[in-house]
mmCIF file of C-alpha atoms in Angstrom:
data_model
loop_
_atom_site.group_PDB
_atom_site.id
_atom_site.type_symbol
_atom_site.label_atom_id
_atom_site.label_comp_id
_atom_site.label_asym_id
_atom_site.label_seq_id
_atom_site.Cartn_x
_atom_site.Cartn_y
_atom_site.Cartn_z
ATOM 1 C CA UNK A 115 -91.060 135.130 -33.907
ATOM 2 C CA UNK A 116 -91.710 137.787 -30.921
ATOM 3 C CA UNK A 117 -95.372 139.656 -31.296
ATOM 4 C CA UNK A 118 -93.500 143.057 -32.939
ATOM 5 C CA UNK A 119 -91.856 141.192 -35.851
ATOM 6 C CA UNK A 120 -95.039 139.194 -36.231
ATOM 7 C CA UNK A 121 -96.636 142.277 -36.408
ATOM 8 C CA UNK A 122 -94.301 143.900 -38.559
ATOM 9 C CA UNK A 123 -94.577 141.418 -41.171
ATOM 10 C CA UNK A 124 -98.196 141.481 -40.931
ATOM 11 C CA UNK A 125 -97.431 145.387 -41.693
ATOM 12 C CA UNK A 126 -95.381 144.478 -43.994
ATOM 13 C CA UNK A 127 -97.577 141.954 -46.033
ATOM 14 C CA UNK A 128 -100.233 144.759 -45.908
ATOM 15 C CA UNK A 129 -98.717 147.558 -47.276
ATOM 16 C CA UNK A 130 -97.205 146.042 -50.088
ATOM 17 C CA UNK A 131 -101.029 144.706 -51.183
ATOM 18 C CA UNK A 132 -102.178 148.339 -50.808
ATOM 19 C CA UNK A 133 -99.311 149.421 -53.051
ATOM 20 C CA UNK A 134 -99.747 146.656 -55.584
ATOM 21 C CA UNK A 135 -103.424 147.344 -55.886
ATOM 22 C CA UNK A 136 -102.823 151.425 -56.133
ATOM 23 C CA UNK A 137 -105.158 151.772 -52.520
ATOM 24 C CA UNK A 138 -101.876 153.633 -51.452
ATOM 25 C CA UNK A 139 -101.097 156.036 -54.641
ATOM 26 C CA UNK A 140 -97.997 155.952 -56.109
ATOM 27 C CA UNK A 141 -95.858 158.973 -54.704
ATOM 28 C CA UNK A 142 -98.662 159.245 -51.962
ATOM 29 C CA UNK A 143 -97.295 159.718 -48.593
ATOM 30 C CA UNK A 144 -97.364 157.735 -45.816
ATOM 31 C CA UNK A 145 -99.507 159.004 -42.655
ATOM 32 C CA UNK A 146 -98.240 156.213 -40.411
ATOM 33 C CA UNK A 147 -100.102 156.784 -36.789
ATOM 34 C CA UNK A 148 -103.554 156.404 -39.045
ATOM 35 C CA UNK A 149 -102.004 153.319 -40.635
ATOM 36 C CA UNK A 150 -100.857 152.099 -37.211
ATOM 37 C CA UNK A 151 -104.225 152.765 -35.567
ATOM 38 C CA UNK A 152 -106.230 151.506 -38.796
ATOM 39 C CA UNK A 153 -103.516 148.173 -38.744
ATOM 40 C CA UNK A 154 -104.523 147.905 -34.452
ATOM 41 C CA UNK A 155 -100.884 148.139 -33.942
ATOM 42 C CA UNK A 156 -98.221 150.068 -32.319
ATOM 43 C CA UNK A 157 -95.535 152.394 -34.403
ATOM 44 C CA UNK A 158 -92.379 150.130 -33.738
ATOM 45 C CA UNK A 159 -93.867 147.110 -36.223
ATOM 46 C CA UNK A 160 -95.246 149.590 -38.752
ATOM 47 C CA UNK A 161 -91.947 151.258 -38.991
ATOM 48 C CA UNK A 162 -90.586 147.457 -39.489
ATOM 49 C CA UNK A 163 -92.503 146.961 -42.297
ATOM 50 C CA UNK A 164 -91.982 150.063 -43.728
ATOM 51 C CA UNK A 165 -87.923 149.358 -43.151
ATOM 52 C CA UNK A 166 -88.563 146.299 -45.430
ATOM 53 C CA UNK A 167 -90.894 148.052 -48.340
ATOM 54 C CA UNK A 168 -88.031 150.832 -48.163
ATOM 55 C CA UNK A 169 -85.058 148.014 -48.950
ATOM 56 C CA UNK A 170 -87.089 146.595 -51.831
ATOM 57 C CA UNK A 171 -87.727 150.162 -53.603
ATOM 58 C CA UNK A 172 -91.829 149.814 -53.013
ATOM 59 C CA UNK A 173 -91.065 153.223 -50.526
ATOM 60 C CA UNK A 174 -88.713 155.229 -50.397
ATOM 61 C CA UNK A 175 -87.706 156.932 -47.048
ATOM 62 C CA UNK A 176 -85.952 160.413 -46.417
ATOM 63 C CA UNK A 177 -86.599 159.994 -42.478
ATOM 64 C CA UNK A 178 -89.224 158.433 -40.937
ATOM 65 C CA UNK A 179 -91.910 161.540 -41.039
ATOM 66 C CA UNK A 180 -91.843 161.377 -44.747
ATOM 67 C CA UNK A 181 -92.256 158.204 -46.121
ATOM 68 C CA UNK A 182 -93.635 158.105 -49.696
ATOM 69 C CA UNK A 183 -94.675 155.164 -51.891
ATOM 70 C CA UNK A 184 -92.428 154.825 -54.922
ATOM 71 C CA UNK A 185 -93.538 156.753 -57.846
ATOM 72 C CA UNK A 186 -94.603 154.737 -61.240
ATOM 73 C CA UNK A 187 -92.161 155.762 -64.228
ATOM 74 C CA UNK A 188 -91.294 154.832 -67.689
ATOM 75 C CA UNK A 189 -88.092 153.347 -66.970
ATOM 76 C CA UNK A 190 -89.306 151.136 -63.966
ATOM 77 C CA UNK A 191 -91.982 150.023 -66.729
ATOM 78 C CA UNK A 192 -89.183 149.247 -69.231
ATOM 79 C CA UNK A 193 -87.277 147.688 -67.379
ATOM 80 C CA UNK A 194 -89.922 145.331 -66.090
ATOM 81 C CA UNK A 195 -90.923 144.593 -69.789
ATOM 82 C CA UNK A 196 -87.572 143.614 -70.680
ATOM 83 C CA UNK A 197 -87.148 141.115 -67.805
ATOM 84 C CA UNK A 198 -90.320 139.886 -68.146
ATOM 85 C CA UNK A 199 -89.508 139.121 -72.283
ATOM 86 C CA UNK A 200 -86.165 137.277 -71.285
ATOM 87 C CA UNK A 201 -87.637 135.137 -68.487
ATOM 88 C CA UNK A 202 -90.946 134.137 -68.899
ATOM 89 C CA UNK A 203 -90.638 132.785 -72.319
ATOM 90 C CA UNK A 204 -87.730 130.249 -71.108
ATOM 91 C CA UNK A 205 -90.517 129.367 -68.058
ATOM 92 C CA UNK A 206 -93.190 128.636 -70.292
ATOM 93 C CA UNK A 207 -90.678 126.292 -72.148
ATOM 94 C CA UNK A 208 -89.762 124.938 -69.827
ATOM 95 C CA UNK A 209 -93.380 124.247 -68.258
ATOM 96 C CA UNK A 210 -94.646 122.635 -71.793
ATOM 97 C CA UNK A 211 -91.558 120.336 -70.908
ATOM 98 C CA UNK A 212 -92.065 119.380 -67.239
ATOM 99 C CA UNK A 213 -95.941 119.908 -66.498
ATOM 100 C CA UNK A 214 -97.730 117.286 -64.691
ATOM 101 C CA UNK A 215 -101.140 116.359 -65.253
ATOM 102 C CA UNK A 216 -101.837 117.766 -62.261
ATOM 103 C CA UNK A 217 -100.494 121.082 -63.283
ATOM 104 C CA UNK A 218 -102.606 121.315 -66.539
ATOM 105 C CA UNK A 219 -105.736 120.769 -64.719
ATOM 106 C CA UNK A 220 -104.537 123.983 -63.003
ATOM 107 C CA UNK A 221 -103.763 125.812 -66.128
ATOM 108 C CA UNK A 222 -107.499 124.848 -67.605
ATOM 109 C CA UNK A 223 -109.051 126.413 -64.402
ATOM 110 C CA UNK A 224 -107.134 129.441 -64.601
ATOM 111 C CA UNK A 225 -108.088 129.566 -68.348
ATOM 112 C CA UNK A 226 -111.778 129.460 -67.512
ATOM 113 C CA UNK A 227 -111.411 132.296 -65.114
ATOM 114 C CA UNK A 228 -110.032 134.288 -67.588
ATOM 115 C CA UNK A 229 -111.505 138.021 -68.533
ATOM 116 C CA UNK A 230 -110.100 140.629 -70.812
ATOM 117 C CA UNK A 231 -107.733 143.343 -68.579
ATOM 118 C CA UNK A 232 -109.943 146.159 -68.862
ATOM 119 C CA UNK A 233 -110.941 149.121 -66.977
ATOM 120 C CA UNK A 234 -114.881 146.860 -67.796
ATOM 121 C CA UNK A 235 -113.717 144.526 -65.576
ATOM 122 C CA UNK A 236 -110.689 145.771 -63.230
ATOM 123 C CA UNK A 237 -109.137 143.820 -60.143
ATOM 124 C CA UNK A 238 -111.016 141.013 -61.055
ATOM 125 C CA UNK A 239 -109.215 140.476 -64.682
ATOM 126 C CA UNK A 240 -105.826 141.440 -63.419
ATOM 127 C CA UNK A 241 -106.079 138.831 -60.415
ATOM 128 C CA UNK A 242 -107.303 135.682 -63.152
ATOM 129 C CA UNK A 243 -104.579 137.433 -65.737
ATOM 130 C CA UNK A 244 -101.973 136.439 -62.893
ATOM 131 C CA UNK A 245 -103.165 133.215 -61.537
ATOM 132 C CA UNK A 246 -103.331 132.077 -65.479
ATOM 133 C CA UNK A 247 -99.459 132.967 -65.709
ATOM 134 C CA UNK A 248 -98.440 131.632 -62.638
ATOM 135 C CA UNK A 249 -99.724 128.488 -63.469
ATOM 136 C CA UNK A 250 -98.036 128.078 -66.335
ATOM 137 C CA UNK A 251 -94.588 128.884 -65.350
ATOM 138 C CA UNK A 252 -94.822 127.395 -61.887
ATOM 139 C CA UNK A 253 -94.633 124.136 -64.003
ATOM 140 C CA UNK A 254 -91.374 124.815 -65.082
ATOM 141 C CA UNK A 255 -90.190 123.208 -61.859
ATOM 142 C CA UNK A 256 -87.224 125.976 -61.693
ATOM 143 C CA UNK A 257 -87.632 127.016 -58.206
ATOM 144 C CA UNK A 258 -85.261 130.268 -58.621
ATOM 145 C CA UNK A 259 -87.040 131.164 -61.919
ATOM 146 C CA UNK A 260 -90.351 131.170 -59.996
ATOM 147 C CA UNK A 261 -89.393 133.438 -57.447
ATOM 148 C CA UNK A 262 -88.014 135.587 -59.798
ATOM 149 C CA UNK A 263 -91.236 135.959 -62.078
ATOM 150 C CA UNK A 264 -93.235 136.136 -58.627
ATOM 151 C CA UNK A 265 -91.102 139.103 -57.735
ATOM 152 C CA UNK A 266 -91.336 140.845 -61.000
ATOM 153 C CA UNK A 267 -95.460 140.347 -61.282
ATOM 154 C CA UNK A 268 -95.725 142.317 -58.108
ATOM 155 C CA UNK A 269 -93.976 144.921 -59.509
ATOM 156 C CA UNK A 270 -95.790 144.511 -62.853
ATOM 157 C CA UNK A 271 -99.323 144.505 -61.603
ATOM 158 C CA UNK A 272 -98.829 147.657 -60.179
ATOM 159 C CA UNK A 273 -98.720 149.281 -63.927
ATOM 160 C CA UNK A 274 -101.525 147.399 -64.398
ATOM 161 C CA UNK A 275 -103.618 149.634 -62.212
ATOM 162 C CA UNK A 276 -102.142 152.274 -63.597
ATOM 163 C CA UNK A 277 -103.101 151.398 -66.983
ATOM 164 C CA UNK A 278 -106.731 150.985 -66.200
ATOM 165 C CA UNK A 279 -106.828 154.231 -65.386
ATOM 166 C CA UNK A 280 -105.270 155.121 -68.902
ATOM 167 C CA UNK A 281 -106.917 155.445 -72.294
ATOM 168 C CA UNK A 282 -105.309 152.043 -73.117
ATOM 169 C CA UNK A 283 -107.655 150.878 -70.045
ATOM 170 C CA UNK A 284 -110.078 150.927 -72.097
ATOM 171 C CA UNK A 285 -109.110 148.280 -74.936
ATOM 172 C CA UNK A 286 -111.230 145.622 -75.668
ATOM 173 C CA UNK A 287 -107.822 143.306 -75.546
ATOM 174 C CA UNK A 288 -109.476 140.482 -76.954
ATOM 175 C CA UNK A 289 -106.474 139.535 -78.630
ATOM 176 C CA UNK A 290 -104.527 139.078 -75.410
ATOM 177 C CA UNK A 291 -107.517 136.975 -74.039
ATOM 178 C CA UNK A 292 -107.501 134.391 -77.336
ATOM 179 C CA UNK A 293 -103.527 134.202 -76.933
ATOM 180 C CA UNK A 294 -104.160 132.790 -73.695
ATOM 181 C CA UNK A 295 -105.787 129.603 -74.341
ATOM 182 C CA UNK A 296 -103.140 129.445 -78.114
ATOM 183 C CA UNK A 297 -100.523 129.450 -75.016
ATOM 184 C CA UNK A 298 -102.419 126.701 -73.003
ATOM 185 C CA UNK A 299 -102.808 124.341 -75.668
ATOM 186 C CA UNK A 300 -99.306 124.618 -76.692
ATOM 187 C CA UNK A 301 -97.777 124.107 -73.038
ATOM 188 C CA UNK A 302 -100.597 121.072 -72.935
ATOM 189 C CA UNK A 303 -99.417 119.441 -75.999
ATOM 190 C CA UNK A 304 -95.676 120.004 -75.097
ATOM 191 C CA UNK A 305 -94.812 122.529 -78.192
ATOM 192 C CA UNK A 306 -92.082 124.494 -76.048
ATOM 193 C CA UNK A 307 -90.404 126.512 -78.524
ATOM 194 C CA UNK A 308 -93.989 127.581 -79.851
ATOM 195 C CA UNK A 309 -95.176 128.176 -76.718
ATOM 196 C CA UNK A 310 -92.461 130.275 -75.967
ATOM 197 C CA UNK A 311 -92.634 132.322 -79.368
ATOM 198 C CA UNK A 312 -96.288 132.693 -78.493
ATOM 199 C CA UNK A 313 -95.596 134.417 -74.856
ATOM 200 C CA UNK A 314 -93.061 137.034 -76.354
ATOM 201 C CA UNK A 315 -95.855 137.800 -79.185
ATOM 202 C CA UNK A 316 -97.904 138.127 -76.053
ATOM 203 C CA UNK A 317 -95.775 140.444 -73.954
ATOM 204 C CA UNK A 318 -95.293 142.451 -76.580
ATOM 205 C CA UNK A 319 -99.335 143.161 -76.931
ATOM 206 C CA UNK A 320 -99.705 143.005 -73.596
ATOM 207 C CA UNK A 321 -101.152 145.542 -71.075
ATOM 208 C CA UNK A 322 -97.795 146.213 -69.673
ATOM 209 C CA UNK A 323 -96.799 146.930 -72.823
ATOM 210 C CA UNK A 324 -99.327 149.733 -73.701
ATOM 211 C CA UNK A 325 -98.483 151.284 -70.452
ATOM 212 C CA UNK A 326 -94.862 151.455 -70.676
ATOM 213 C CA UNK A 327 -95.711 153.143 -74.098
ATOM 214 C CA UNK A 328 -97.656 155.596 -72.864
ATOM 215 C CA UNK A 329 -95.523 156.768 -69.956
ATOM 216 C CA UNK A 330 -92.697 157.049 -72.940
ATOM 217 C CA UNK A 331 -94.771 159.335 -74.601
ATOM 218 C CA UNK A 332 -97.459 160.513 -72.692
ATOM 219 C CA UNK A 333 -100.630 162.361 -74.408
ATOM 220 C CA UNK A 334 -99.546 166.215 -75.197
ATOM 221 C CA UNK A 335 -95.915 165.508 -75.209
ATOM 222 C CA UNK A 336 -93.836 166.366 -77.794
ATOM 223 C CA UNK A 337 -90.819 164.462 -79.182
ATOM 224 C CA UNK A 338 -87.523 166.031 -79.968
#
């Protein structure tokens, strides 16, 4: 790999973290000679990056002076919800199945780091909320189900932000937190089909949830 498309990636890997984390706001635009300066690189890998956030739908790009990072919407968050209820049930299955001893060592870490996802307690809750999921249903051992769920919790977190910023931000979610470990001990004691019931239960109270409910039908709107 030549120094640009090092750099580019490097461009690339940034800017999607930024957008992920809401640093870069969604339908903000882009003022790429700061970024470039601020990144300590020239325009050409930037604009590679940029190329690649534009193919996956994180930007989206009219021409290169006006490049704006994709706007958060009710039907992104939908969609995301309903992907996330057909495929992450069938992981954690499939984890309670196939998880090593190795794995639920992992799982009981990530369980201890656990804190409700609340405005209270912000990047720090969503980061544990994710490392908790992901080791559960990397033990599934289904190498093109992991990349798939990978994929779809970057997009998800991003509502996450969003939602801390929302009235729902504010929750106590202490529910969610409790289903957690009910999820962990099922996996742990190889209860698949509960476990699985479980995670839908849990998507369905979930964060993500709340904030896909309340871009639907947000405060002051009136329904038809």
């Amino acid at each position: 790999m030549d120094g640009s498309s090092s750099k580019g990636a490097l461009a690339y890997r940034e800017l999607r973290r930024r957008i992920i984390s809401g640093e870069l706001e969604p339908g903000s635009r882009l003022s790429q000679y700061e970024l470039a300066d601020e990144l300590r690189m020239s325009i050409t890998p930037l604009r590679e990056g940029i190329r690649q956030l534009a193919s996956e739908e994180w930007l989206h790009m009219d021409t290169y002076r006006d490049v704006r990072v994709a706007p958060v919407d009710a039907e992104e968050a939908r969609e995301l919800l309903e992907v996330r209820l057909l495929l992450e049930p069938t992981a954690t299955e499939l984890a309670a199945q196939r998880r090593t001893d190795a794995e639920v060592s992992a799982m009981k870490a990530a369980a201890e780091a656990l804190l409700p996802v609340t405005r209270t307690w912000g990047e720090e809750a969503i980061r544990a909320h994710r490392e908790f999921h992901r080791a559960i249903y990397r033990a599934s051992h289904n190498h093109v189900l992991i990349r798939m769920l990978d994929g779809l919790w970057d997009k998800a977190d991003r509502y996450r932000h969003v939602g801390l910023q929302l009235p729902v931000g504010d929750e106590p979610r202490g529910l969610d937190l409790e289903q957690h470990h009910q999820i962990l001990d099922l996996v742990i004691n190889g209860e698949g089909r509960g476990a699985a019931e479980l995670v839908r239960t849990h998507i369905h109270n979930s964060l993500g949830a709340s904030v896909t409910e309340t871009l639907d039908n947000p405060p002051g709107a009136t329904r038809d």
